[in-house]
Short mmCIF file of C-alpha atoms in Angstrom, two decimals:
data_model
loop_
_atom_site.label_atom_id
_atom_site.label_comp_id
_atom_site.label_asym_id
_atom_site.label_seq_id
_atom_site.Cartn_x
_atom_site.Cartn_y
_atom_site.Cartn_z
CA UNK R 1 0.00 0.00 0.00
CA UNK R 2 1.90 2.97 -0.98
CA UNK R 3 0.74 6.34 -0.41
CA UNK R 4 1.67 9.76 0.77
CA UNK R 5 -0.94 10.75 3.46
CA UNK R 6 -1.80 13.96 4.95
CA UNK R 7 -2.69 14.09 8.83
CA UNK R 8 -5.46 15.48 9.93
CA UNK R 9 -5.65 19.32 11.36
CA UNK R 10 -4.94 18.30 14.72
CA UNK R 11 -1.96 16.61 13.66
CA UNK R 12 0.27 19.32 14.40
CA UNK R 13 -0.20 19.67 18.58
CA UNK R 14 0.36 17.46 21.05
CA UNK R 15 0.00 13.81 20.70
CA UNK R 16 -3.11 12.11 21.66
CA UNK R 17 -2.73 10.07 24.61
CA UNK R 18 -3.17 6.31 24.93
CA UNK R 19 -2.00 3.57 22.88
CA UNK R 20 -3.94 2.91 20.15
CA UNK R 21 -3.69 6.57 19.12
CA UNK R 22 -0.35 6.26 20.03
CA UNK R 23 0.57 3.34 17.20
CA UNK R 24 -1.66 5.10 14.72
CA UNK R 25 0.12 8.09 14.96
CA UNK R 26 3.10 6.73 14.53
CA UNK R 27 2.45 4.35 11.97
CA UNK R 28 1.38 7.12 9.96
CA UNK R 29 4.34 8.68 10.35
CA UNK R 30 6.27 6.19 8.90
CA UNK R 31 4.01 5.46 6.01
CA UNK R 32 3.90 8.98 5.01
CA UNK R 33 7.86 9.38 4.93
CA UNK R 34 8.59 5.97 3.35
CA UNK R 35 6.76 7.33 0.59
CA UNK R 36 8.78 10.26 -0.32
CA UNK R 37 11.20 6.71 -1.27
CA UNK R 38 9.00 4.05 -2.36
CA UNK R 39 6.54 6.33 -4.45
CA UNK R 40 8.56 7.41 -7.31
CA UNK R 41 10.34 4.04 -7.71
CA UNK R 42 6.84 1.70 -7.58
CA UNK R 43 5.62 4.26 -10.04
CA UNK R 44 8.71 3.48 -12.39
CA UNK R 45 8.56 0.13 -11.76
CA UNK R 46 4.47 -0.35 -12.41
CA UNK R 47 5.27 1.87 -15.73
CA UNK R 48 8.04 -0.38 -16.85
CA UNK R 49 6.18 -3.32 -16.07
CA UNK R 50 3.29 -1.92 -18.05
CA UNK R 51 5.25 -1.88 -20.98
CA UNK R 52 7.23 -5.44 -20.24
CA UNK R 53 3.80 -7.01 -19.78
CA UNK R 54 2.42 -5.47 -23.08
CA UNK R 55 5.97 -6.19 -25.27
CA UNK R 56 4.55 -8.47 -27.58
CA UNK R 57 1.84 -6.32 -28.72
CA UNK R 58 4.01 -3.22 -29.13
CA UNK R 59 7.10 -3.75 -30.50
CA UNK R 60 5.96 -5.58 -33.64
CA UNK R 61 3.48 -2.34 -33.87
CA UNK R 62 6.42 -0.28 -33.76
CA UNK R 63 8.90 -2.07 -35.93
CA UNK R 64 6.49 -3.39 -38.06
CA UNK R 65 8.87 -3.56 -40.75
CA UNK R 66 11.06 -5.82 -38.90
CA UNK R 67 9.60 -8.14 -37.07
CA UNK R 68 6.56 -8.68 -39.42
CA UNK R 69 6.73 -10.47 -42.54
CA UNK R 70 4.14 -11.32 -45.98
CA UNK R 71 2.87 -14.92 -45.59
CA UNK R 72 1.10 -16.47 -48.27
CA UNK R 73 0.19 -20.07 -48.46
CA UNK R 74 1.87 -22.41 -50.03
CA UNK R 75 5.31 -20.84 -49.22
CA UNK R 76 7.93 -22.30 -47.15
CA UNK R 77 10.59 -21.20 -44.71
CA UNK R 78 14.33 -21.39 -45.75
CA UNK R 79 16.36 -23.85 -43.51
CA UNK R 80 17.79 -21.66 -40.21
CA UNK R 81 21.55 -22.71 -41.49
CA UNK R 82 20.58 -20.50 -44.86
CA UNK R 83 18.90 -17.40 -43.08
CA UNK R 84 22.08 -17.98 -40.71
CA UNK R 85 24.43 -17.74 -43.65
CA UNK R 86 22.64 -14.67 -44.63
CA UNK R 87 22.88 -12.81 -41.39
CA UNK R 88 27.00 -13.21 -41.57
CA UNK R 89 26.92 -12.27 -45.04
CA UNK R 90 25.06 -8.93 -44.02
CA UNK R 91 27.40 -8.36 -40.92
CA UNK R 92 30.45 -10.32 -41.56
CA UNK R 93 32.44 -8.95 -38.81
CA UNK R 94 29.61 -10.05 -36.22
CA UNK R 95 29.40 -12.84 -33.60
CA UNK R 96 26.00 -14.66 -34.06
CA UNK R 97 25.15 -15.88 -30.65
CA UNK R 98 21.81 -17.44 -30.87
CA UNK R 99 18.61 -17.46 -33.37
CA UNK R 100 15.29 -17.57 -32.19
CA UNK R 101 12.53 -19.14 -34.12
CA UNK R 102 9.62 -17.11 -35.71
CA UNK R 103 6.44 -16.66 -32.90
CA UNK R 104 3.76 -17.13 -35.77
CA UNK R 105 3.55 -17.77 -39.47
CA UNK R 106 3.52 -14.06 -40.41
CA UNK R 107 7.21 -12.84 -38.17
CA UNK R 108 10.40 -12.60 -38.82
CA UNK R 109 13.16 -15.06 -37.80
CA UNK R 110 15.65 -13.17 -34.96
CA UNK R 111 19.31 -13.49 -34.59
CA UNK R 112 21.33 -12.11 -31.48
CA UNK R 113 24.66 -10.67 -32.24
CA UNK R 114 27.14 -8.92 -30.66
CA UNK R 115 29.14 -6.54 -32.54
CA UNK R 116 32.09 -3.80 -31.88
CA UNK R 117 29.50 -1.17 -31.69
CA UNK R 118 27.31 -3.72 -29.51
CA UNK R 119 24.48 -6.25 -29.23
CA UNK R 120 22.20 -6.62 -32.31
CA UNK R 121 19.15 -8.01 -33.04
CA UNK R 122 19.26 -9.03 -36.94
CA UNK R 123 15.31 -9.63 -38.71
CA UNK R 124 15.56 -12.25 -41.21
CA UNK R 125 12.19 -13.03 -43.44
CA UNK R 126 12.22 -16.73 -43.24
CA UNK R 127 10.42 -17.23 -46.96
CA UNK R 128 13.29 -15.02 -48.76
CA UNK R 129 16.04 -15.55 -46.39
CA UNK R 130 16.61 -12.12 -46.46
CA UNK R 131 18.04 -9.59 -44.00
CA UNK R 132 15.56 -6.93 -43.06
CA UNK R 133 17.85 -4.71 -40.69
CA UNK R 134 18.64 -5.14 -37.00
CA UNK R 135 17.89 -3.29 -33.85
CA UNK R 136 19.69 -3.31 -30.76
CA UNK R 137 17.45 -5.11 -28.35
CA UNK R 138 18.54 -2.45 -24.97
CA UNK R 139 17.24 0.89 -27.05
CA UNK R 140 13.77 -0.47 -27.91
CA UNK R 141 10.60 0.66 -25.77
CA UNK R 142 10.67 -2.65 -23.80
CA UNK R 143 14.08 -3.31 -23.85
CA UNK R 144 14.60 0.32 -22.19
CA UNK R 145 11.64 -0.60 -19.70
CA UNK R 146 14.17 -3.50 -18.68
CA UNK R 147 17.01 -2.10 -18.12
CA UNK R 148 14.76 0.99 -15.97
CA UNK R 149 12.81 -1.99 -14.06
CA UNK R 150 16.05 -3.86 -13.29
CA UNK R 151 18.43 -1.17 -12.42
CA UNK R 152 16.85 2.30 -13.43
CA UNK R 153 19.55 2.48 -15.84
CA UNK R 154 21.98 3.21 -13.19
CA UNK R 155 24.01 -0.07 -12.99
CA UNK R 156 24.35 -1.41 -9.60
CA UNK R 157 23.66 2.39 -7.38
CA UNK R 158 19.92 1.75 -9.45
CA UNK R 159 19.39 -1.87 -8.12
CA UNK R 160 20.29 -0.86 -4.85
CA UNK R 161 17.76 2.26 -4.81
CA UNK R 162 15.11 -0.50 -6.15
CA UNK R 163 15.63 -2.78 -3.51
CA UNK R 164 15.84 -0.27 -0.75
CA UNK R 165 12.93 0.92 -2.06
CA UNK R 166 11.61 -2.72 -2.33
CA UNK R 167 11.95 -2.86 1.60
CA UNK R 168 10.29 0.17 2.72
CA UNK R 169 7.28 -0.68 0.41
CA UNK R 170 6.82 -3.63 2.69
CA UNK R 171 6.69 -1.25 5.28
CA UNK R 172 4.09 0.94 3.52
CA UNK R 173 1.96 -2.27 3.02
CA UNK R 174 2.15 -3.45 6.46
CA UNK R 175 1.74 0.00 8.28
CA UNK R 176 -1.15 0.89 5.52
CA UNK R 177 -3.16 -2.37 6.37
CA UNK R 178 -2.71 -1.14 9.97
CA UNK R 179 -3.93 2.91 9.05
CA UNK R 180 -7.06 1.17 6.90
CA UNK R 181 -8.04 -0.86 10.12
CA UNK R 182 -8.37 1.66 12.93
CA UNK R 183 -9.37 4.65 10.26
CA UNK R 184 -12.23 2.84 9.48
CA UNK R 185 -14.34 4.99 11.64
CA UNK R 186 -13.09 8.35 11.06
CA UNK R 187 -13.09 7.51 7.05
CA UNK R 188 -16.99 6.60 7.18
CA UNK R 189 -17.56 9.65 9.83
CA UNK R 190 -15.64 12.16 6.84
CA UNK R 191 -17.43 10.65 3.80
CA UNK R 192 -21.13 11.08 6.15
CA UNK R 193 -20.02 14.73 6.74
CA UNK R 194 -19.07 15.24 3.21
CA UNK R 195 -15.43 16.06 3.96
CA UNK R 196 -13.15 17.82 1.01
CA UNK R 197 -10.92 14.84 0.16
CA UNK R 198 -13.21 12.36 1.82
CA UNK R 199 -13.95 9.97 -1.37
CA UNK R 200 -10.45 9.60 -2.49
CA UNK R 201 -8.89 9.04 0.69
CA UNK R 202 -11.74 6.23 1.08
CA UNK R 203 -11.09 4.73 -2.57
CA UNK R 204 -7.34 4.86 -1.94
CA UNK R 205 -7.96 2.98 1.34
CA UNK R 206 -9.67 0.54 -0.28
CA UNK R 207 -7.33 0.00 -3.50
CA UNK R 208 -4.51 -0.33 -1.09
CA UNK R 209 -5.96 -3.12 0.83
CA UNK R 210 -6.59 -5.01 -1.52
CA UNK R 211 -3.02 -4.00 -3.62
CA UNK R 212 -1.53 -4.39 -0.81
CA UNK R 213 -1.68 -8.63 -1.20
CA UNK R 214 -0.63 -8.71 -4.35
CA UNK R 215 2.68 -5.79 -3.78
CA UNK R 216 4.09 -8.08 -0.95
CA UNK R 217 3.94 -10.98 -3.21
CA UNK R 218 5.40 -9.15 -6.38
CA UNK R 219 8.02 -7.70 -3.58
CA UNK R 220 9.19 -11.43 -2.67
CA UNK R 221 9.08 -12.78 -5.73
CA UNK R 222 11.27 -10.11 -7.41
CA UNK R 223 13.88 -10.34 -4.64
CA UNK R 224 15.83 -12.93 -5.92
CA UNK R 225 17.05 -10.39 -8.84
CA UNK R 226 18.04 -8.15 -6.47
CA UNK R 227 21.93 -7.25 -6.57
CA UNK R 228 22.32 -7.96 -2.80
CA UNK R 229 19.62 -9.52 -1.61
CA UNK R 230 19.48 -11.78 -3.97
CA UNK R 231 23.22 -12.41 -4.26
CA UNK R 232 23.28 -13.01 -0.48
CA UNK R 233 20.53 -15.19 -0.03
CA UNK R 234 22.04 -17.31 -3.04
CA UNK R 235 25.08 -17.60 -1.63
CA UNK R 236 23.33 -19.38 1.51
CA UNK R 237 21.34 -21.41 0.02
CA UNK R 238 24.36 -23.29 -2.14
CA UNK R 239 26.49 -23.43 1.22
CA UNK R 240 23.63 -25.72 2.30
CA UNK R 241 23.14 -27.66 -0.74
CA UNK R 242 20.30 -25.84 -2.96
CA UNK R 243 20.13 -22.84 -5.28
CA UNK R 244 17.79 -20.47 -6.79
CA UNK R 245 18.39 -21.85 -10.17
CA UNK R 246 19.16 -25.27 -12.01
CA UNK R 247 22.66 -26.40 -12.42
CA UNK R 248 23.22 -28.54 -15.17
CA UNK R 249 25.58 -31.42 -14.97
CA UNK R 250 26.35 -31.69 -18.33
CA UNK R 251 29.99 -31.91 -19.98
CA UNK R 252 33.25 -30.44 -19.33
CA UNK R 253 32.57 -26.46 -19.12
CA UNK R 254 34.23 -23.36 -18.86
CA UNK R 255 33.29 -22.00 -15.27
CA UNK R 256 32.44 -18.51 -16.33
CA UNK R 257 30.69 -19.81 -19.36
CA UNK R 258 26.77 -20.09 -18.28
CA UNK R 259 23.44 -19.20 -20.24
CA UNK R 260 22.91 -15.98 -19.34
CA UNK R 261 26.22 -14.86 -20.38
CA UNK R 262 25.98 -16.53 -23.74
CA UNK R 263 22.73 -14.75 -24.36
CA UNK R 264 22.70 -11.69 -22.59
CA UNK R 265 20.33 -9.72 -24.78
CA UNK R 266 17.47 -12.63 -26.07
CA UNK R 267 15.20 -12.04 -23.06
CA UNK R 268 14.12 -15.86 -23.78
CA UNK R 269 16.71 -17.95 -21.18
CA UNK R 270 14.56 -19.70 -18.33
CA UNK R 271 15.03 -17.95 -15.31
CA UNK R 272 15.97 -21.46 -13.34
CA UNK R 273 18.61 -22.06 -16.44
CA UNK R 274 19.99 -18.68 -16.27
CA UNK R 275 23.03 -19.63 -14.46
CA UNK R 276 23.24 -23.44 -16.04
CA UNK R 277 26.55 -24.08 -17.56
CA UNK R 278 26.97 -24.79 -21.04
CA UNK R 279 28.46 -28.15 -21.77
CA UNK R 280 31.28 -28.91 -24.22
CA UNK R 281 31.56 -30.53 -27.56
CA UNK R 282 34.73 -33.29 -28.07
CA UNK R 283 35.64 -32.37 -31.87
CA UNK R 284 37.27 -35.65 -31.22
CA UNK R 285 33.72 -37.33 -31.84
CA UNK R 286 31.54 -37.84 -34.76
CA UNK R 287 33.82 -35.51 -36.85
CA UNK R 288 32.20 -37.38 -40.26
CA UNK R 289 28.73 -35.60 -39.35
CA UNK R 290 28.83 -32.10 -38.73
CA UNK R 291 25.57 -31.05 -37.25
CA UNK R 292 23.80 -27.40 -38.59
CA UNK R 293 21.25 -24.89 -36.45
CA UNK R 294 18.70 -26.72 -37.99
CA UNK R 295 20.10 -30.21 -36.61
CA UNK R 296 19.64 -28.56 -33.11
CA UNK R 297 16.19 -27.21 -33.67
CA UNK R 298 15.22 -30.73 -35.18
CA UNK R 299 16.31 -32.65 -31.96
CA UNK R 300 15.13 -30.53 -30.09
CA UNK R 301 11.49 -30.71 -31.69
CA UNK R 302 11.67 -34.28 -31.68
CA UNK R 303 12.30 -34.24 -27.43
CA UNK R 304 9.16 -32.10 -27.54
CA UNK R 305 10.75 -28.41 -26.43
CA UNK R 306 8.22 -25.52 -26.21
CA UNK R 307 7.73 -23.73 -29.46
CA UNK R 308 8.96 -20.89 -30.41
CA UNK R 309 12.86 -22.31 -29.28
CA UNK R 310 15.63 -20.13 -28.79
CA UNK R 311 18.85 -21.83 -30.14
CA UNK R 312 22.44 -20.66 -28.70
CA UNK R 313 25.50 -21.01 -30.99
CA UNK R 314 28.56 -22.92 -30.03
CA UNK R 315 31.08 -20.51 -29.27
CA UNK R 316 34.20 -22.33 -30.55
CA UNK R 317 35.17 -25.74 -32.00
CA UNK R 318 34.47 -27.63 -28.46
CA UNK R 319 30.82 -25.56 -27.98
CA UNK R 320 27.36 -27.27 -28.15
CA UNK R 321 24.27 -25.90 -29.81
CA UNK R 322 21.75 -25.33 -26.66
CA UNK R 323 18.28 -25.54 -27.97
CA UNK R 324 15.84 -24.04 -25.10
CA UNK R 325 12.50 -24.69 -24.67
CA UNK R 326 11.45 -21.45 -22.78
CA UNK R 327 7.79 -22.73 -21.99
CA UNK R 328 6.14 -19.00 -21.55
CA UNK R 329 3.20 -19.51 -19.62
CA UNK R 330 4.40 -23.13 -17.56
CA UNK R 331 7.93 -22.93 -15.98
CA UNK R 332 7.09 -26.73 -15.17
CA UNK R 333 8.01 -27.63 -19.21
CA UNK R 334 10.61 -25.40 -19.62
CA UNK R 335 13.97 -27.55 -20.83
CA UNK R 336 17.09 -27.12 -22.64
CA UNK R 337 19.11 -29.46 -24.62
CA UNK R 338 22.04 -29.37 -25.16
CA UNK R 339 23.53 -30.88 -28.78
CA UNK R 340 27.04 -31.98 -30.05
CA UNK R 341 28.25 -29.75 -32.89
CA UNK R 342 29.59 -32.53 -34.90
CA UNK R 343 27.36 -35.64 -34.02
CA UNK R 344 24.61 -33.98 -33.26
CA UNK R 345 24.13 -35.93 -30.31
CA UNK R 346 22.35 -34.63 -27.12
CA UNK R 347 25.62 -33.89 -24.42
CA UNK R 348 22.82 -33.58 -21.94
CA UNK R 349 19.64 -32.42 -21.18
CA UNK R 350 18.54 -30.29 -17.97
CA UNK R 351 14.67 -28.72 -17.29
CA UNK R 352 12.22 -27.92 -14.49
CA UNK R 353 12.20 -31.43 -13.42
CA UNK R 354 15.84 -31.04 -12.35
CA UNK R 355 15.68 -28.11 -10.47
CA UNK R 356 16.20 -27.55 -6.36
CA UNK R 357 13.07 -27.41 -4.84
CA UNK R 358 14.20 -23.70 -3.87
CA UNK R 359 14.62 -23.01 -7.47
CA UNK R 360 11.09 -24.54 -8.48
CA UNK R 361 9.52 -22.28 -6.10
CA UNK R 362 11.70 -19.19 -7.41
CA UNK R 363 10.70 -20.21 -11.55
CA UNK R 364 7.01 -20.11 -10.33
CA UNK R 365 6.97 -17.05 -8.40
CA UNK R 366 9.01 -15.47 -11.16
CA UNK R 367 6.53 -16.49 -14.25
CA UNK R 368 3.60 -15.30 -12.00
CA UNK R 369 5.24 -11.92 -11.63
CA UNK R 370 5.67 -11.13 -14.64
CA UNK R 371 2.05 -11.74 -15.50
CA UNK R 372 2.56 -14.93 -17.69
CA UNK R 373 2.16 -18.03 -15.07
CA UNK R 374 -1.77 -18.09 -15.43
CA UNK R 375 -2.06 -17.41 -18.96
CA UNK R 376 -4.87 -14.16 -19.91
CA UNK R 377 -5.75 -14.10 -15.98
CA UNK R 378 -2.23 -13.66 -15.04
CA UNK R 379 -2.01 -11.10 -17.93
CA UNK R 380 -5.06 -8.89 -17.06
CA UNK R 381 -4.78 -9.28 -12.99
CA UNK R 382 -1.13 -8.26 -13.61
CA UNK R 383 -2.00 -5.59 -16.00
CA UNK R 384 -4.96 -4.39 -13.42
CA UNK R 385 -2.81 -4.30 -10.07
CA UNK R 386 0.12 -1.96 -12.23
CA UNK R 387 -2.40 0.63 -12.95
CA UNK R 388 -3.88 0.48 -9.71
CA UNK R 389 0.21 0.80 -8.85
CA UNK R 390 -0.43 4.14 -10.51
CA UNK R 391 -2.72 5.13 -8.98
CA UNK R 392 -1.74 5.06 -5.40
CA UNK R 393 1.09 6.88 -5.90
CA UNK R 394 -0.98 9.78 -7.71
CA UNK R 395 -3.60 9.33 -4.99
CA UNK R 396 -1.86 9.97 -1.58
CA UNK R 397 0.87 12.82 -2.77
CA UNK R 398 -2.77 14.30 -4.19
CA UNK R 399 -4.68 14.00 -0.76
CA UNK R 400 -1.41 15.42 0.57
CA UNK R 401 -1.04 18.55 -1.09
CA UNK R 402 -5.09 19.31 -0.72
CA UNK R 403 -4.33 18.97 3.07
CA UNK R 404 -1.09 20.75 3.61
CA UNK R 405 -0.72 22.84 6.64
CA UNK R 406 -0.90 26.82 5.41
CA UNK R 407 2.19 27.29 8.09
CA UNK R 408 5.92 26.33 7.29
CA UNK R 409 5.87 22.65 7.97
CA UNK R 410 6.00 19.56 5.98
CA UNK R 411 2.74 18.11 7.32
CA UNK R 412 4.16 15.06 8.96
CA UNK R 413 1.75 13.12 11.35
CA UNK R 414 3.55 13.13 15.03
CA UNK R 415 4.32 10.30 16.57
CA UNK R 416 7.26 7.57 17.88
CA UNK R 417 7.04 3.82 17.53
CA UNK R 418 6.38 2.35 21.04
CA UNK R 419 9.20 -0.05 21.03
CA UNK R 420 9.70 -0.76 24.37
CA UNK R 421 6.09 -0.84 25.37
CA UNK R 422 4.70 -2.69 22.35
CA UNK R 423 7.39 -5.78 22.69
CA UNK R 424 5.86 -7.54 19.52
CA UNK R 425 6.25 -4.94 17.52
CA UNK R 426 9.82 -4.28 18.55
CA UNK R 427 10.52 -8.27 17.56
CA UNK R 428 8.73 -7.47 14.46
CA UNK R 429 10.58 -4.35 13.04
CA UNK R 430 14.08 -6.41 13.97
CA UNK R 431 12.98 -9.22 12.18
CA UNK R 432 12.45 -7.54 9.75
CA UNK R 433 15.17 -5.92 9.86
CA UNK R 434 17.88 -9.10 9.74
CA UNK R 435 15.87 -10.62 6.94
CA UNK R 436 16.26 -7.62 4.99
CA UNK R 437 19.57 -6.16 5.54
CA UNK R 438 18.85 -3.41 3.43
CA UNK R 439 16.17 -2.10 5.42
CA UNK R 440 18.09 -2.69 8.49
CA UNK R 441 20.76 -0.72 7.31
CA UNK R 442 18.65 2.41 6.17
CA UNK R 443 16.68 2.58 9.37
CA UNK R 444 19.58 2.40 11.62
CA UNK R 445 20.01 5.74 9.48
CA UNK R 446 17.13 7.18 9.65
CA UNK R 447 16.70 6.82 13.80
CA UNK R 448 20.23 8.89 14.17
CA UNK R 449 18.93 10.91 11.69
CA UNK R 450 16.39 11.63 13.72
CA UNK R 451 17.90 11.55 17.28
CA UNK R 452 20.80 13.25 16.71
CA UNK R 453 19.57 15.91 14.06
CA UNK R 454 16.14 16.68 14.02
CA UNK R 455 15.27 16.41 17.11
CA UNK R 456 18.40 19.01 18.33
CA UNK R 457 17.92 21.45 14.95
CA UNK R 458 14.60 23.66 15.90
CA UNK R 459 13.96 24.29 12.33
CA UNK R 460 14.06 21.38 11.70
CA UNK R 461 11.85 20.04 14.22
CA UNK R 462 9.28 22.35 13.34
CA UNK R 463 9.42 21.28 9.98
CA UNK R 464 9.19 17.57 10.22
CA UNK R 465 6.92 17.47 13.00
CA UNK R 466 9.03 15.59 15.53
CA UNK R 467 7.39 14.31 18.65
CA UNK R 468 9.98 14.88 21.76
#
């Protein structure tokens, strides 16, 4: 539930006695100034996640001439080793790293590059083998949404101001459930009365309570992305024997050489198979049958891979092709294979089935967050809860600034936590705390903020309303 809320008139003399009034106060408090934080990020990151959810109807809309082709029947694709031979012949001083197949009858085959000026994506009609031009995948609308959702486009400073952001928004959820149960009263007695800013403080109330389900959930399940967080928490888990993705077996590998890093621009790796190693080929083996693109895709469509499949080059004389089933709406089918460059032999094969527990959990949690998991519900519940997203954080900044105080003061409710009367809540906010670091961290901050500055600064006291 995020939302900048004005106090009431009265919020600017003494605190009301006793403890109920006590908590609310003071839960307020901190649910108004977590939102000066969490608002503008949640409002990038529902925006972004508008446009993420909605790639597949915009881009080809917007690069029509790409990714969109002339089918007629009767005509019939050209084999993925010619369209391959035409994208080197069009960039010759590229690396090809992986070609993805067409979605429908009527698109355009893609191939991921990377060249000195950068990753490419290269648009091949699959009925002329022709080259149709190439975008770079990070510039697009959605791939810019990305890169802003991930990291704000800020490298590592960004994730961490998402994922400190990320942790206060659970506090703005849990205090906000708290403000919408004990307001109750004085909500219905302003709407009866026919209060300026009575209806909207009611309907943001109510969106938040029921948002406020569905932004812890999206919280948790995006955590694992997180640059510390997540790092952290993987780290633990593989000292005690699971992970947060799949780790294939496979052949001899380079350490540093993983899926992820092989395709770092196609969007379409499997989250549990992002940090899978890629196997080896022995040139040694089968050297009288030299295996193509299209060898890979066959195999792979004979093992019964999700359709469209994504297939990754081999890198060198010893690579494999790795054909991967990215099964978009059912982590549970999602597979890779991976296939000998010169027998064209499957090396190994690694999906769902072989993940951690831990990691099964994280693939689900991941596909349902990003509004694919449930099919059209999952689409239109996700689409729904990002506008209502929106909302919020236009909603409470608005009820603030109709019910600003006319003097010099920010408008901050008064009020201190009751630590050491309320024990449970003291065992809560540590708790808290140690499983998010993060949040520990930054509130440490803000309490000497607060002791040692604003509470000794009159100004300043004034201004932010700070109980003594």
């Amino acid at each position: 539930m995020s939302a900048v809320q004005s106090p009431p008139d009265q919020v600017a003399g003494p605190a009301t006695r006793g403890r109920g009034s006590g908590l609310f106060r003071a839960f307020w408090r901190w649910h108004f100034y977590a939102s000066f934080l969490v608002i503008p990020v949640l409002l990038v990151l529902a925006t972004t996640g508008l446009i993420y959810l909605f790639r597949f109807q915009l881009e080809p809309v917007l690069h029509a001439d790409l990714m969109k082709v002339d089918h007629q029947a009767g005509l019939v694709a050209q084999p993925y080793s010619a369209q391959l031979d035409a994208v080197r012949r069009a960039l010759p001083d590229a690396t090809v790293v992986s070609m993805t197949e067409p979605p429908g009858p009527d698109r355009s085959t893609v191939f991921s590059v990377d060249t000195a000026a950068g990753p490419r994506d290269v648009f091949v009609d699959p009925y002329e083998g022709t080259v149709l031009g190439s975008l770079n995948p990070d510039t697009t609308l959605s791939g810019g949404a990305i890169l802003l959702h991930g990291e704000l486009m800020a490298g590592r400073a960004g994730d961490f101001v998402i994922e400190v952001a990320a942790c206060w928004a659970i506090v703005m959820a849990l205090t906000g459930y708290y403000l919408f149960v004990r307001g109750r009263v004085a909500r219905a007695r302003r709407r009866a009365a026919g209060a300026a800013g009575a209806v909207l403080r009611s309907r943001h109330g109510r969106t938040g309570a029921i948002l406020g389900v569905g932004l812890l959930f999206l919280i948790v399940s995006g955590l694992p992305w997180t640059g510390f967080w997540g790092a952290k928490t993987q780290e633990f888990a593989t000292s005690h024997g699971t992970s947060f993705w799949g780790a294939d077996p496979g052949a001899l590998s380079k350490p540093t050489s993983t899926l992820d890093e092989s395709l770092p621009h196609s969007h379409t790796v499997p989250w549990g198979l992002g940090k899978t190693e890629v196997p080896r080929s022995n040139p040694e083996d089968g050297r009288r049958s030299v295996a193509t693109i299209d060898t890979a895709v066959e195999v792979g469509r004979r093992n019964g891979l999700q359709r469209p499949m994504t297939v990754a080059l081999p890198g060198d004389s010893e690579g494999v092709y790795s054909a991967i089933g990215y099964a978009f709406n059912d982590p549970g089918k999602e597979r890779t294979l991976h296939v000998d460059q010169y027998g064209g032999r499957v090396v190994s094969t690694y999906g769902y089935a072989d993940y951690p527990v831990l990691a099964k959990v994280v693939a689900q949690g991941i596909a349902l967050h990003e509004g694919r998991r449930l099919g059209t519900l999952n689409f239109w519940l996700t689409t729904v809860f990002c506008l209502a997203v929106v909302f919020m954080c236009v909603s409470g900044p608005l009820m603030w600034w109709r019910r600003r105080p006319k003097t010099k003061a920010l408008g901050a409710p008064r009020g201190r936590l009751p630590l050491r009367a309320t024990p449970a809540l003291a065992v809560l906010v540590v708790a808290l705390a140690l499983f998010l670091p993060l949040f520990g961290i930054t509130l440490v901050a803000v309490l000497l903020l607060d002791q040692f500055v604003l509470r000794r600064v009159g100004a300043l006291r004034a201004w932010f309303n700070v109980a003594r």
